[in-house]
Amino acid sequence: MPVQPIRLFGDPVLTTPAETVTTFDKELRVLVKDLTDTMVDAPGAGLAAPQIGVSLRVFTYDVDDTIGHLVNPVIGTMSEEIQDGDEGCLSFPGLTFPTKRRERVVATGFNMHGDPVTIEGSALLARCIQHEVDHLDGILFIDRLDREQRKLAMKAVREAEWAGQATPTVKVSPHSTFGRGM
Ligand SMILES: [Zn+2]
């Protein structure tokens, strides 16, 4: 069952900083496949492991017909130039808000086999990388909104039909039952 349920805002896994991947094994490759399948099914431009309940530093992206993933990502260079535009999140179904991001970023990390990878992104890919790395730090896009937009966002979240449907469990491994439930 590769497509996983996507965790919704309110689930503590989304505000928990994810753990560094230390073992590049089959379990990690299954996680990348599950993330990719779930992202494509949604569909979404990106998906971070905490969004399927796995608190590990891994995300996938699907931007400009390129599907990829990054393990233990670190954003190095960021442009001074800012982009502004609507941004959404699969953990906030149906909601988008204008969110300022850097126009260009360079991220380094690893692929699922443990080889070093560098991704340079501008426009949507840069936005996606910033959004997904934030997820791994337990930061959500509504945290990046200016004050007025954040007020609107919180109101929309309270009124959303999915409000309160979060499933409160956190796993650090995709297939173990170990949990830090709250
Ligand atoms: Zn998101």
CSV table of C-alpha atoms and ligand atoms in Angstrom, one decimal:
chain,number,residue,atom,x,y,z
A,1,MET,CA,0.0,0.0,0.0
A,2,PRO,CA,2.4,2.7,-1.2
A,3,VAL,CA,0.0,5.7,-1.1
A,4,GLN,CA,-0.2,6.8,2.5
A,5,PRO,CA,-2.7,9.0,4.3
A,6,ILE,CA,-1.5,12.6,4.4
A,7,ARG,CA,-1.4,14.1,7.9
A,8,LEU,CA,-3.4,17.3,8.4
A,9,PHE,CA,-2.6,20.5,10.3
A,10,GLY,CA,-3.1,19.8,14.0
A,11,ASP,CA,-1.2,16.5,13.9
A,12,PRO,CA,1.9,16.9,16.2
A,13,VAL,CA,4.1,15.2,13.7
A,14,LEU,CA,3.9,18.3,11.5
A,15,THR,CA,5.4,20.6,14.2
A,16,THR,CA,8.0,18.1,15.4
A,17,PRO,CA,11.6,18.6,14.0
A,18,ALA,CA,12.4,15.5,11.9
A,19,GLU,CA,15.5,13.3,12.7
A,20,THR,CA,18.5,13.0,10.5
A,21,VAL,CA,18.7,9.9,8.3
A,22,THR,CA,21.6,7.8,9.4
A,23,THR,CA,21.0,4.5,7.5
A,24,PHE,CA,20.6,4.4,3.8
A,25,ASP,CA,18.8,1.0,3.6
A,26,LYS,CA,15.9,-0.6,2.0
A,27,GLU,CA,13.5,0.9,4.5
A,28,LEU,CA,14.6,4.4,3.3
A,29,ARG,CA,14.1,3.4,-0.3
A,30,VAL,CA,10.6,2.2,0.5
A,31,LEU,CA,10.0,5.6,2.3
A,32,VAL,CA,11.1,7.5,-0.8
A,33,LYS,CA,8.8,5.4,-3.0
A,34,ASP,CA,5.8,5.8,-0.6
A,35,LEU,CA,6.4,9.6,-0.5
A,36,THR,CA,6.7,9.8,-4.3
A,37,ASP,CA,3.6,7.7,-4.9
A,38,THR,CA,1.6,9.7,-2.3
A,39,MET,CA,2.8,13.0,-3.8
A,40,VAL,CA,1.9,12.0,-7.4
A,41,ASP,CA,-1.5,10.6,-6.2
A,42,ALA,CA,-2.4,13.8,-4.3
A,43,PRO,CA,-1.2,15.4,-6.6
A,44,GLY,CA,1.3,17.8,-5.1
A,45,ALA,CA,4.5,19.6,-6.0
A,46,GLY,CA,6.3,18.3,-3.0
A,47,LEU,CA,5.9,16.1,0.1
A,48,ALA,CA,7.9,15.8,3.3
A,49,ALA,CA,8.2,12.6,5.3
A,50,PRO,CA,6.4,14.0,8.4
A,51,GLN,CA,3.4,14.6,6.2
A,52,ILE,CA,2.9,10.8,6.0
A,53,GLY,CA,3.8,10.5,9.7
A,54,VAL,CA,7.5,9.6,9.4
A,55,SER,CA,9.7,12.0,11.3
A,56,LEU,CA,12.8,11.7,9.1
A,57,ARG,CA,14.6,14.4,7.1
A,58,VAL,CA,13.4,13.3,3.6
A,59,PHE,CA,11.3,15.1,1.0
A,60,THR,CA,10.2,14.5,-2.6
A,61,TYR,CA,9.3,17.0,-5.3
A,62,ASP,CA,7.6,17.0,-8.7
A,63,VAL,CA,8.2,20.3,-10.4
A,64,ASP,CA,8.5,21.1,-14.2
A,65,ASP,CA,8.1,17.4,-15.0
A,66,THR,CA,11.0,16.4,-12.8
A,67,ILE,CA,10.4,14.0,-9.9
A,68,GLY,CA,13.2,13.8,-7.3
A,69,HIS,CA,14.0,13.5,-3.6
A,70,LEU,CA,16.5,14.7,-1.1
A,71,VAL,CA,17.6,13.2,2.1
A,72,ASN,CA,19.1,15.3,5.0
A,73,PRO,CA,18.7,18.5,2.9
A,74,VAL,CA,20.5,21.7,3.8
A,75,ILE,CA,19.8,25.0,2.1
A,76,GLY,CA,23.1,26.7,1.4
A,77,THR,CA,22.9,29.7,-0.9
A,78,MET,CA,19.7,31.8,-1.1
A,79,SER,CA,19.2,34.7,-3.4
A,80,GLU,CA,18.5,38.2,-2.0
A,81,GLU,CA,15.7,38.3,-4.5
A,82,ILE,CA,12.2,37.4,-3.1
A,83,GLN,CA,9.3,35.8,-4.9
A,84,ASP,CA,5.7,36.4,-3.8
A,85,GLY,CA,2.8,34.2,-4.8
A,86,ASP,CA,0.2,31.8,-3.6
A,87,GLU,CA,1.4,28.8,-1.8
A,88,GLY,CA,-0.5,25.7,-0.5
A,89,CYS,CA,0.2,22.6,1.5
A,90,LEU,CA,-1.2,19.1,1.2
A,91,SER,CA,-1.6,19.2,5.0
A,92,PHE,CA,-4.0,22.2,4.6
A,93,PRO,CA,-6.3,20.9,1.8
A,94,GLY,CA,-7.8,23.5,-0.4
A,95,LEU,CA,-6.1,26.5,1.2
A,96,THR,CA,-3.6,28.8,-0.4
A,97,PHE,CA,-2.1,32.1,0.8
A,98,PRO,CA,0.4,34.6,-0.6
A,99,THR,CA,3.8,33.5,0.8
A,100,LYS,CA,7.1,35.3,0.3
A,101,ARG,CA,10.1,33.0,-0.5
A,102,ARG,CA,13.6,33.4,-1.8
A,103,GLU,CA,13.6,33.4,-5.6
A,104,ARG,CA,16.6,31.0,-5.9
A,105,VAL,CA,18.1,28.5,-3.5
A,106,VAL,CA,20.8,25.8,-3.6
A,107,ALA,CA,20.3,22.8,-1.5
A,108,THR,CA,22.6,19.9,-0.8
A,109,GLY,CA,21.9,16.5,0.7
A,110,PHE,CA,21.9,12.9,-0.4
A,111,ASN,CA,19.9,10.5,-2.6
A,112,MET,CA,18.4,7.4,-1.2
A,113,HIS,CA,21.6,5.5,-1.9
A,114,GLY,CA,23.7,7.9,0.1
A,115,ASP,CA,25.4,9.7,-2.8
A,116,PRO,CA,25.8,13.5,-2.4
A,117,VAL,CA,23.3,15.6,-4.4
A,118,THR,CA,23.0,19.3,-5.1
A,119,ILE,CA,19.7,20.8,-6.3
A,120,GLU,CA,19.6,24.4,-7.7
A,121,GLY,CA,16.1,25.8,-7.9
A,122,SER,CA,14.4,28.9,-8.9
A,123,ALA,CA,10.7,30.0,-9.0
A,124,LEU,CA,8.5,27.0,-8.1
A,125,LEU,CA,11.3,24.6,-7.4
A,126,ALA,CA,12.9,27.1,-5.0
A,127,ARG,CA,9.6,27.7,-3.3
A,128,CYS,CA,9.1,23.9,-3.0
A,129,ILE,CA,12.6,23.3,-1.5
A,130,GLN,CA,12.0,26.0,1.1
A,131,HIS,CA,8.6,24.7,2.0
A,132,GLU,CA,9.7,21.1,2.4
A,133,VAL,CA,12.9,21.9,4.4
A,134,ASP,CA,10.6,24.0,6.7
A,135,HIS,CA,8.5,20.9,7.1
A,136,LEU,CA,11.5,19.0,8.3
A,137,ASP,CA,12.2,21.7,10.9
A,138,GLY,CA,8.5,21.5,12.1
A,139,ILE,CA,7.7,24.9,10.4
A,140,LEU,CA,4.5,25.2,8.4
A,141,PHE,CA,3.8,27.7,5.6
A,142,ILE,CA,1.3,29.6,7.7
A,143,ASP,CA,4.3,30.4,10.0
A,144,ARG,CA,5.8,32.3,7.0
A,145,LEU,CA,2.8,34.5,6.3
A,146,ASP,CA,2.7,38.2,7.2
A,147,ARG,CA,0.5,39.0,10.2
A,148,GLU,CA,-2.7,39.9,8.2
A,149,GLN,CA,-2.5,36.8,6.0
A,150,ARG,CA,-1.8,34.6,9.0
A,151,LYS,CA,-5.0,35.8,10.7
A,152,LEU,CA,-7.0,35.0,7.6
A,153,ALA,CA,-5.3,31.6,7.4
A,154,MET,CA,-6.0,30.7,10.9
A,155,LYS,CA,-9.7,31.6,10.4
A,156,ALA,CA,-9.8,29.5,7.2
A,157,VAL,CA,-8.2,26.6,9.0
A,158,ARG,CA,-10.8,26.7,11.8
A,159,GLU,CA,-13.6,26.8,9.3
A,160,ALA,CA,-12.1,24.1,7.1
A,161,GLU,CA,-14.2,20.9,6.8
A,162,TRP,CA,-11.1,18.8,7.7
A,163,ALA,CA,-10.4,20.8,10.9
A,164,GLY,CA,-9.9,18.5,13.9
A,165,GLN,CA,-9.4,15.3,11.9
A,166,ALA,CA,-5.7,15.0,12.5
A,167,THR,CA,-4.4,11.6,13.7
A,168,PRO,CA,-2.0,12.2,16.6
A,169,THR,CA,0.8,9.7,16.1
A,170,VAL,CA,4.5,10.1,15.2
A,171,LYS,CA,6.7,7.4,13.8
A,172,VAL,CA,10.5,7.7,13.3
A,173,SER,CA,10.7,4.6,11.1
A,174,PRO,CA,8.3,4.0,8.2
A,175,HIS,CA,7.5,0.4,9.1
A,176,SER,CA,8.0,0.0,12.8
A,177,THR,CA,5.1,0.6,15.2
A,178,PHE,CA,7.3,2.7,17.6
A,179,GLY,CA,5.4,5.8,18.3
A,180,ARG,CA,5.7,9.0,20.3
A,181,GLY,CA,2.0,9.6,20.5
A,182,MET,CA,0.7,12.7,22.1
B,1,ZN,ZN,3.4,21.3,3.0
